[in-house]
XYZ file of C-alpha atoms in Angstrom:
559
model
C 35.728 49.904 62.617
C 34.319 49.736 66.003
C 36.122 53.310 67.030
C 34.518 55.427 63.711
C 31.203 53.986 64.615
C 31.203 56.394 67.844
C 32.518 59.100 65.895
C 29.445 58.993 63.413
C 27.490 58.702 66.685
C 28.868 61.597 68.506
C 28.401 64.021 65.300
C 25.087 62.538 65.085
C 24.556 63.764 68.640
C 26.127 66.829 68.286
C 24.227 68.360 64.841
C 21.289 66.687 66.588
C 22.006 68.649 69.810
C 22.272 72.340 67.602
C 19.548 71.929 65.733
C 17.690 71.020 68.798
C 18.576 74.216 70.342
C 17.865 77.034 67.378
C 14.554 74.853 67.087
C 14.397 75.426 70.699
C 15.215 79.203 70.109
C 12.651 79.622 67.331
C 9.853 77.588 69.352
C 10.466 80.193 71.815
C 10.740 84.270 70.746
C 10.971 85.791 74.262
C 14.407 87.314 73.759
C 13.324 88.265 70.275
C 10.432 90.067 72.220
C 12.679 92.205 74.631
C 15.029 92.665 72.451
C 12.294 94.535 69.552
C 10.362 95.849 72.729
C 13.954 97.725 73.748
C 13.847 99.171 70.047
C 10.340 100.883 70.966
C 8.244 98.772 69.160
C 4.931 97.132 69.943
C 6.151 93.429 71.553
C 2.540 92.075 70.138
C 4.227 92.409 66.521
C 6.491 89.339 67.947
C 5.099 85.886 67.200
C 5.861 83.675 70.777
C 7.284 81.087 68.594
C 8.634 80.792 65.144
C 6.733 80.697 62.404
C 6.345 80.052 58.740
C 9.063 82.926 57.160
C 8.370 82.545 53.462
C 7.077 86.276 53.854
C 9.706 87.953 54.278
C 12.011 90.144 51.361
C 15.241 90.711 53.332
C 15.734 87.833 55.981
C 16.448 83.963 55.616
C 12.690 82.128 54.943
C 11.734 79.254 57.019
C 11.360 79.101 60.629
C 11.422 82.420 61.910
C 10.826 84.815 64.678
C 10.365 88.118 62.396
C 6.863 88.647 60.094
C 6.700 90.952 57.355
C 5.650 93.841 59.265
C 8.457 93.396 61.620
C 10.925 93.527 58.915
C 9.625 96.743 57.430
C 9.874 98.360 60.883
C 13.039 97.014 61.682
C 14.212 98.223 58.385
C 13.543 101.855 59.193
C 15.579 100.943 62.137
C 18.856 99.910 60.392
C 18.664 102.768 58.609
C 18.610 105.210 61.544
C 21.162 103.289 63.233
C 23.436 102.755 60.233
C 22.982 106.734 59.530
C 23.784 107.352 63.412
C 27.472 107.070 63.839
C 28.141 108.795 60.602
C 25.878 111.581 61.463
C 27.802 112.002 64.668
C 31.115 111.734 63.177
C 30.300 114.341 60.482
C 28.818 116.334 63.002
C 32.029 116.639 65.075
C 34.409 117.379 62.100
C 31.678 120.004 61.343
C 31.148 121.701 64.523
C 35.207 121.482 64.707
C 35.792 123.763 61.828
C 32.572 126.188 61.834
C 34.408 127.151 65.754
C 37.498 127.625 64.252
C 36.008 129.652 61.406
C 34.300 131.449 63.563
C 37.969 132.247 66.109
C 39.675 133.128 63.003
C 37.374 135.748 61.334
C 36.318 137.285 65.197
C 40.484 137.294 65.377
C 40.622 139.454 62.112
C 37.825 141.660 62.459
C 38.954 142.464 66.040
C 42.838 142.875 64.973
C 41.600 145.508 62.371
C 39.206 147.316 64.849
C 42.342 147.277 67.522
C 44.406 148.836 64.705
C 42.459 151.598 64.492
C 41.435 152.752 67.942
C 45.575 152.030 68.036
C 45.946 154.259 65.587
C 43.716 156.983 67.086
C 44.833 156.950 70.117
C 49.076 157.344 68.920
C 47.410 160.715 66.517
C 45.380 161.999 69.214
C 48.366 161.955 71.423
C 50.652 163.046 68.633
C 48.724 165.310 66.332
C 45.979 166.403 68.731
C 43.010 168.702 67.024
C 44.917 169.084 62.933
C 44.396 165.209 63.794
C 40.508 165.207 64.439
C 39.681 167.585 61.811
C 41.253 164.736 59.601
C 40.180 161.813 61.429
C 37.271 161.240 58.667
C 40.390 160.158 55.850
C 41.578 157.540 58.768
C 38.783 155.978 59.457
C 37.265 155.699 55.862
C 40.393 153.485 55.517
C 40.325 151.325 57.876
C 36.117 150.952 56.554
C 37.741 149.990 53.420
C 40.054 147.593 54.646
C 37.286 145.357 56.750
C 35.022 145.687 53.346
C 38.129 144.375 51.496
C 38.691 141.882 54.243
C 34.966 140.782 54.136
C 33.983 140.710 50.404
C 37.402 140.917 48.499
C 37.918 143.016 45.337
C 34.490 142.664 43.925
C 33.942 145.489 47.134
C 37.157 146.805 47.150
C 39.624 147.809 44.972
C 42.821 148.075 47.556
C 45.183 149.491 45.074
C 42.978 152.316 44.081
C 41.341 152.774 47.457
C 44.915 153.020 49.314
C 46.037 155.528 46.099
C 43.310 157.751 47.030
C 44.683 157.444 50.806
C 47.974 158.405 50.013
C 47.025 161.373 47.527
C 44.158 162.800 50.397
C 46.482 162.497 52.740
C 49.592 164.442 50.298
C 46.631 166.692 49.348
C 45.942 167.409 53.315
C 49.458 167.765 54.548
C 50.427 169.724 51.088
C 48.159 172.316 51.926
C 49.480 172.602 56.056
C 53.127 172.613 55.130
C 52.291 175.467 52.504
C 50.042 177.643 54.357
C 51.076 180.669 52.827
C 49.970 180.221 49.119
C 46.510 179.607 48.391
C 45.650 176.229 45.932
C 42.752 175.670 43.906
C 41.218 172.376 43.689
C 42.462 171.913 40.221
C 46.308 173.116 41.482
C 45.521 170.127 44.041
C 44.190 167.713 40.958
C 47.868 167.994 39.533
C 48.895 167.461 42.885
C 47.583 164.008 43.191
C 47.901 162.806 39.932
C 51.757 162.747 40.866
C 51.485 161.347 44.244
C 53.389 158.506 42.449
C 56.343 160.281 41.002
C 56.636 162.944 44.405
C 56.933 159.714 46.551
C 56.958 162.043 49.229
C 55.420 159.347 51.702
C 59.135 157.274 50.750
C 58.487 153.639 50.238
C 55.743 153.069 53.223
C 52.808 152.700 50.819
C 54.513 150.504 48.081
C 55.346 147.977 50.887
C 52.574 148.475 52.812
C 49.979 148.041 49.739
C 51.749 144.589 48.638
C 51.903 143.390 52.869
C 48.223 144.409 53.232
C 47.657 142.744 49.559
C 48.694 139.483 50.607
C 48.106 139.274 54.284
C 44.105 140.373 53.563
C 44.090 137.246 50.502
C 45.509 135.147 52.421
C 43.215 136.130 55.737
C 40.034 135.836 53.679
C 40.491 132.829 51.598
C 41.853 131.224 54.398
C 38.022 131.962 56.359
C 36.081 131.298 53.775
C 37.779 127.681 53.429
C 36.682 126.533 57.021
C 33.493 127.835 55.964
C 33.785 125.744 53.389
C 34.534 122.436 54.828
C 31.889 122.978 57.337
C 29.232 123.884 54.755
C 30.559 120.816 52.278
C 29.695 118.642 55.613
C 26.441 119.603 56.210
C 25.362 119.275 52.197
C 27.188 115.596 52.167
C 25.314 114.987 55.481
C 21.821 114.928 54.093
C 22.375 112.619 51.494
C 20.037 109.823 52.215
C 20.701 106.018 51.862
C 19.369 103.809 48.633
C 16.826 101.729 49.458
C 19.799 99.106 48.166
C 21.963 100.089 51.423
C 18.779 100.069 53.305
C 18.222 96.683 52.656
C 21.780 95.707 52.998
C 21.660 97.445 56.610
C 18.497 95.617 57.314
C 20.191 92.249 56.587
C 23.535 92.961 58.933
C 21.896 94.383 61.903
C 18.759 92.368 62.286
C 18.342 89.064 60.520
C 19.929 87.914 63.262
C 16.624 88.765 65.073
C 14.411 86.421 62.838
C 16.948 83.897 63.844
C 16.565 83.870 67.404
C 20.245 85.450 68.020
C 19.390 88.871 69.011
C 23.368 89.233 70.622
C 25.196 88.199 67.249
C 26.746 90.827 65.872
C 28.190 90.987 62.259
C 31.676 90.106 60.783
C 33.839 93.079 59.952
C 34.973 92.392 56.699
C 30.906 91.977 55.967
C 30.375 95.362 57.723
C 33.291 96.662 55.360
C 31.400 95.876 52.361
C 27.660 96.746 53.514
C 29.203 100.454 54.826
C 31.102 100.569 51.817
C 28.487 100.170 49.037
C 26.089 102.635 51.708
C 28.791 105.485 51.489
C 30.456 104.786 48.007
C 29.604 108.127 46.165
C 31.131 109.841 50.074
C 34.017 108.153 48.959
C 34.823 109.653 46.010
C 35.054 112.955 47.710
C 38.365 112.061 49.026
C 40.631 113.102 46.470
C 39.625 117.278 46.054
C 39.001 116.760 50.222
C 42.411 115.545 50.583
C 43.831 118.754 47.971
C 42.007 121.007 49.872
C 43.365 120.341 53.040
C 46.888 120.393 51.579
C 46.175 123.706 50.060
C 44.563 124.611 53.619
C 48.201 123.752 55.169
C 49.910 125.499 52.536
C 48.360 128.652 53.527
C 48.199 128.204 56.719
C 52.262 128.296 56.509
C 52.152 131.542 54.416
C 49.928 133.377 57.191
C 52.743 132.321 60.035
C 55.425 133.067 57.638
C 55.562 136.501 55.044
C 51.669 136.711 55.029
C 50.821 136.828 58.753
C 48.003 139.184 59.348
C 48.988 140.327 62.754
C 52.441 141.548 61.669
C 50.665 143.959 59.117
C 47.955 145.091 61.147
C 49.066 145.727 64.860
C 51.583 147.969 63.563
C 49.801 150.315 61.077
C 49.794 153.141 62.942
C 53.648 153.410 63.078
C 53.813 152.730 59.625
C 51.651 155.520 58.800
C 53.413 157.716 61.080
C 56.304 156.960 59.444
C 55.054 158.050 56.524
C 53.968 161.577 57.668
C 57.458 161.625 59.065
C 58.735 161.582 55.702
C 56.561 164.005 54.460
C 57.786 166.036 57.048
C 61.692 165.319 56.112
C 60.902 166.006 52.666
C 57.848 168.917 51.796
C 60.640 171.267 51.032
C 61.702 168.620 48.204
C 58.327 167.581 47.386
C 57.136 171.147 47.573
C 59.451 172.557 44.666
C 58.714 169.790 42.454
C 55.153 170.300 42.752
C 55.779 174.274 41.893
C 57.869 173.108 38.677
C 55.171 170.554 37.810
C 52.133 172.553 38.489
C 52.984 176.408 38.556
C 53.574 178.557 41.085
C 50.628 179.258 43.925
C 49.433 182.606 44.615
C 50.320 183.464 48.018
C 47.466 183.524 50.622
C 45.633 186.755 51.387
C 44.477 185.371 54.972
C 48.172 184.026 55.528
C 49.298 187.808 55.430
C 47.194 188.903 58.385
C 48.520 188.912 61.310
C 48.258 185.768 63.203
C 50.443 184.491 66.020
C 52.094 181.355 66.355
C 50.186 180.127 69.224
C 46.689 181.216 67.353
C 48.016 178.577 64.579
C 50.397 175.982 65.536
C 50.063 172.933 67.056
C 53.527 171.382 68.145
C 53.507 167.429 68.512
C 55.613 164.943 70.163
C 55.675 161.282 69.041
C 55.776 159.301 72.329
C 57.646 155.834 72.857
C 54.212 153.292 72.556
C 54.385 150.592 74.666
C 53.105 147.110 72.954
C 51.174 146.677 76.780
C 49.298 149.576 75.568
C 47.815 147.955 72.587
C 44.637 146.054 72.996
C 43.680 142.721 73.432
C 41.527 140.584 70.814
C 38.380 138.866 72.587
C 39.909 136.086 70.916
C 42.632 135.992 74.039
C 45.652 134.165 71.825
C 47.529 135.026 68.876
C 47.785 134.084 65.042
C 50.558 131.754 65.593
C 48.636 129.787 68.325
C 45.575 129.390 66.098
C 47.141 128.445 62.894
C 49.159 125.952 65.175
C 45.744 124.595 66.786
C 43.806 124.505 63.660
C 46.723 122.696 61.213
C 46.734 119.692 63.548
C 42.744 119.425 63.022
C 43.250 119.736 59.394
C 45.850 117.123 58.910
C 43.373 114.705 61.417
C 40.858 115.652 58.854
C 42.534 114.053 55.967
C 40.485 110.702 54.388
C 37.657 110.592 56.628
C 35.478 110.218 53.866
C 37.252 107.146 52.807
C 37.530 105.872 56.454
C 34.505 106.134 57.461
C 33.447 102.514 56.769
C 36.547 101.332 59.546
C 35.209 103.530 61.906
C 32.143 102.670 61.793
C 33.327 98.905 61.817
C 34.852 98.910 64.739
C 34.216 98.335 68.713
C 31.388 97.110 69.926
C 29.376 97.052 66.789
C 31.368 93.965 65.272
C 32.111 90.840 66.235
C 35.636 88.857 65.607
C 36.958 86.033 63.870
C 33.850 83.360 63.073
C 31.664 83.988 65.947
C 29.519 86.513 63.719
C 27.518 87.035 61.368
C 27.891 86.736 58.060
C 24.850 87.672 56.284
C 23.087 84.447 56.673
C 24.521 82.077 59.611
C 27.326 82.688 62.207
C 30.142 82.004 60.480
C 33.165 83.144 58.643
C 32.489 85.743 56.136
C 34.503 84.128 53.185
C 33.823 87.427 50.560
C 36.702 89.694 49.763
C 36.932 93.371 50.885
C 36.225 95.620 48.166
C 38.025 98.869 47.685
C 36.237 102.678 48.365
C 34.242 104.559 46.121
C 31.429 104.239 42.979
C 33.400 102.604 40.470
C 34.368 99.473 42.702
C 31.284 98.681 44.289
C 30.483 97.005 40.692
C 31.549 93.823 42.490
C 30.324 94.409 45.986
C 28.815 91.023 47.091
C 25.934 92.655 49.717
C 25.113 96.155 48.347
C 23.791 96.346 45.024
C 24.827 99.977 43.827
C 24.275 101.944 40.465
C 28.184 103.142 39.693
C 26.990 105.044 36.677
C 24.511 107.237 38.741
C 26.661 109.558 41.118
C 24.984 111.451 43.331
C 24.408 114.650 42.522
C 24.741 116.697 45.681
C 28.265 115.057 46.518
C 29.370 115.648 43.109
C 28.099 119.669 43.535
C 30.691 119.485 46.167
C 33.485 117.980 44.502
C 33.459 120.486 42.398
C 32.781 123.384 45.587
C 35.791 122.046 46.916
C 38.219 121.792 43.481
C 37.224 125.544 42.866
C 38.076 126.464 46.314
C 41.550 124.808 46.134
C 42.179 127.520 43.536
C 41.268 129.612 45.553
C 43.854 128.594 48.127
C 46.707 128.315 45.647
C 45.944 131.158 44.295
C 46.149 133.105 47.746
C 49.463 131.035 48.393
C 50.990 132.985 45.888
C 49.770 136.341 46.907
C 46.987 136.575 44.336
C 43.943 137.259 44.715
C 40.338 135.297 42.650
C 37.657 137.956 42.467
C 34.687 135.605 41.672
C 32.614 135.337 44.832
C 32.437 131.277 45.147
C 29.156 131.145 46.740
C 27.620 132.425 44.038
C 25.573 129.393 42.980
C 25.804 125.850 44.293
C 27.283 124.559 40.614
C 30.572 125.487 41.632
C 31.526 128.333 39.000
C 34.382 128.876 37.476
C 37.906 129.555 38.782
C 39.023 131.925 35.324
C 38.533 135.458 36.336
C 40.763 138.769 37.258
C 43.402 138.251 40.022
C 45.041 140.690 42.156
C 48.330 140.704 44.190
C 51.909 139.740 42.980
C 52.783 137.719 40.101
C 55.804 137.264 41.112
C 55.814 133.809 43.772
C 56.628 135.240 47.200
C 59.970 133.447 47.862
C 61.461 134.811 44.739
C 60.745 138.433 45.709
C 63.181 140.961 47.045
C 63.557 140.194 50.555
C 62.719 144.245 51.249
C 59.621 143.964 50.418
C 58.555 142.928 53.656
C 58.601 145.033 56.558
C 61.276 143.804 59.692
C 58.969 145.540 61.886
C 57.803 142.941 64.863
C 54.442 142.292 65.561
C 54.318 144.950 69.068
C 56.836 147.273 68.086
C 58.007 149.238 71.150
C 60.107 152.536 69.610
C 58.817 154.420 66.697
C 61.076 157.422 65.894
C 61.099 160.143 67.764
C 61.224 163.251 66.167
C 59.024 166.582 66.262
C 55.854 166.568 64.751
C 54.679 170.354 63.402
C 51.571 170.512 61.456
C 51.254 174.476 61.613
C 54.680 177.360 61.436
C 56.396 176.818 65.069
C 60.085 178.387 66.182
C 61.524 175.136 66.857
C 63.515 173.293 64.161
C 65.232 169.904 65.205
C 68.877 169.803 64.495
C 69.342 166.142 64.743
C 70.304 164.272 61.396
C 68.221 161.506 62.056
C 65.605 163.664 63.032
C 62.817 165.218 61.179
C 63.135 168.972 60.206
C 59.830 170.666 61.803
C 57.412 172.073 59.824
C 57.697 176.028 61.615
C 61.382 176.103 60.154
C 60.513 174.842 56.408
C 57.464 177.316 56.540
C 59.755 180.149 57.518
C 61.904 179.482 54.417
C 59.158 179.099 52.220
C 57.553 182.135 53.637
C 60.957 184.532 53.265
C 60.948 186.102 50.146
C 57.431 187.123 51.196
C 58.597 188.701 53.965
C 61.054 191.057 52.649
């Protein structure tokens, strides 16, 4: 009996000796003082010692350190500081992806402009002055190609635009190898309109048209979808709180304040709940987020792999070549079934005069091109290296939306175990952790939210980012949307024309890819003739020259 008399005494004491000291605390507001005064605001807005707390809307009433205008200004605080570590965090993962968009596209454009001063500088060397008068048909192609890469098929048409290539360039090299008749422009008409059926280019331009196809979708779309993701973060970013999460923030952050325990920081799991109500309709953009980063790896394989941009474009110049080289192997061929398709030319008047050789021709060499030769992107690295560099940001890009709450929870801004607070004492935070996004926060126990009014500007983006995924799969497969999707902020519509392959890439014919590497080192070397000459090359692997086909054309002239 005797022994749980001092036990009631000594709790006596104790609960005596804690209320004494937050009485103590509230009697006396100086660290409530500093601490506000550290925020910026006026430390006359702080009573010295607590008083009468019925006032306040947020905080715990009673004895209290805070006044009503203190807890509308420290309100606006919570929700700057509750805003803060989000902002920053969306502002990394933003400022991540608009530098890699911005690598990736000054990578393309530069690999296209290197292609063609590559190219110029093989012809010039090769082809000399029949090359300049025609340099106007090369570089109108490669002005195609950036539009294409740029805007797509709603600027470009590739198939048609590389079909009128192909038949200028028959049309062109028709006319050189068959200088002794003279064609009309309707002779040349028929001439093109069978480009397809001569094939006198071989198979360069079907294989080239489907690598340039797929590698240019797959370039694009791919740009455009870190444009994306940084342009979805900035739109998500200026969603602003509910006065509901304000209030919730206000509570967590500072109540303490009014309390006279200005160090106590909040429990996690109540953190969890509070940042969780604040950033439910964020949430919900996890799912299309999370799709259109796997569709964003997808195609990030397909441009290492059969799609890879680099492959198509550094070599274009031999690939072109190798298509006048078959021309060359082949006008005699080509040149007869034109004359059974179209008639027979009338020979040329001006061919009968008498020119020399040397007046006309222009004899070409094709000269082993050394891949040290070929310029350098400002970019300094290759595709491989960026792809690399940018999956492993995309895969550490994967459910931030969803957890954001933990990261914000975390550190220095919580405290563990019971020695926090809970919402309205230190203590343990007994509520239960309630799951991401709208629909659950119908049972959130601190932030009252509205599940049946989504926000509008996340779900704008939703639906931005679900149209874009199209976009990606679509490109995976080597096809190509032709709706521009930043037309409009509603996010379209994904039905429209497609280009490319219908046909999935893995089920195609293995030949329809080029073997040639990235730098290739030995084009063919063979004589290049683009007027009459004396020599004819007597290799079988190489080409005949132009002189010796024009003097058998030219023979039954002659007699």
């Amino acid at each position: 009996m005797k022994t749980l008399l001092v036990l009631c005494v000594v709790c006596t004491l104790v609960v005596l000796s804690v209320s004494g000291t937050a009485e103590q605390k509230l009697k006396n507001c100086n660290e409530v003082r500093a601490a506000y005064s550290s925020k910026g605001f006026n430390v006359n807005d702080v009573p010295n010692k607590g008083v009468n707390g019925a006032p306040l809307k947020v905080c715990p009433q009673g004895f209290s350190c805070c006044t009503l205008e203190m807890e509308e200004k420290l309100s606006q605080q919570s929700h700057t500081e509750i805003k803060a570590p989000v902002s920053r965090l969306s502002t990394n993962l933003q400022s991540t992806f608009k530098q890699r968009h911005d690598h990736f596209d000054k990578f393309f454009r530069e690999l296209l402009k290197n292609a063609e001063d590559s190219l110029h500088n093989m012809f010039v060397r090769t082809y000399g002055i029949m090359y300049m008068q025609n340099r106007e048909l090369f570089k109108n192609l490669f002005e195609a190609l950036t539009r294409y890469y740029v805007s797509g098929s709603a600027a470009v048409n590739l198939d048609s635009m590389l079909s009128d290539f192909w038949a200028d360039l028959l049309e062109r090299m028709f006319r050189l190898v068959n200088v002794q008749f003279e064609f009309s422009d309707a002779y040349m008409e028929c001439v093109s309109r069978h480009t397809d059926q001569l094939q006198p280019f071989g198979d360069v331009p079907r294989k080239l048209r489907t690598q340039l196809s797929r590698s240019f979708v797959a370039a694009r779309t791919f740009v455009r979808g870190l444009a994306l993701m940084s342009e979805v973060v900035n739109k998500v970013s200026t969603v602003s709180a509910s006065p509901s999460c304000v209030r919730a923030a206000m509570k967590m952050l500072y109540c303490p304040y009014c309390s006279g325990q200005v160090a106590l920081k909040p429990c996690q799991n109540y953190c969890l709940n509070v940042l969780r109500g604040c950033l439910a309709n964020q949430a919900d953009l996890d799912t299309e987020w999370n799709n259109f980063l796997d569709a964003m790896l997808g195609l990030a394989e397909r441009l290492e792999g059969p799609f890879n941009f680099e492959s198509v474009i550094d070599p274009i110049d031999v690939k072109i070549s190798d298509a006048i080289m078959n021309m060359q192997e082949n006008s005699m061929q080509v040149s007869q079934k034109v004359f059974q398709g179209c008639g027979q030319p009338k020979p040329s008047m001006a061919f009968r005069s008498a020119r020399s050789v040397k007046e006309t021709g222009f004899t070409g060499r094709f000269r082993p091109y050394s891949p040290d030769a070929r310029p350098t992107t400002a970019a300094g690295t290759s595709l491989d290296r960026l792809t690399n560099d940018v999956r492993k940001k995309l895969k550490h890009a994967k459910k931030f939306w969803s957890t954001l709450p933990e990261t914000v929870c975390a550190g220095e801004r919580i405290a563990p175990g019971d020695e926090c607070w809970n919402g309205t004492a230190k203590s343990r935070y007994e509520s239960v952790v309630i799951g991401n996004g709208l629909a659950n926060q119908v049972s959130n126990p601190d932030v009252d939210v509205d599940i049946t009014k989504p926000d509008i500007v996340i779900r704008s983006q939703i639906a931005a980012l679900k149209e874009m995924t199209s976009w990606l799969k679509a490109a995976y497969s080597g096809n190509d949307i032709t709706i521009d999707i930043y037309d409009g902020d509603d996010g379209g519509s994904t039905e429209g024309s497609t280009s490319g392959s219908d046909t999935p890439p893995d089920e195609t014919d293995q030949d329809i890819y080029f073997s040639t590497p990235p730098n290739p080192g030995k084009p063919r070397v063979v004589p290049v003739v683009v007027l009459p000459s004396a020599a004819v090359a007597s290799q079988g692997s190489m080409a005949l020259a132009l002189c010796g086909l024009a003097l058998v054309l030219l023979a039954p002239h002659l007699r």
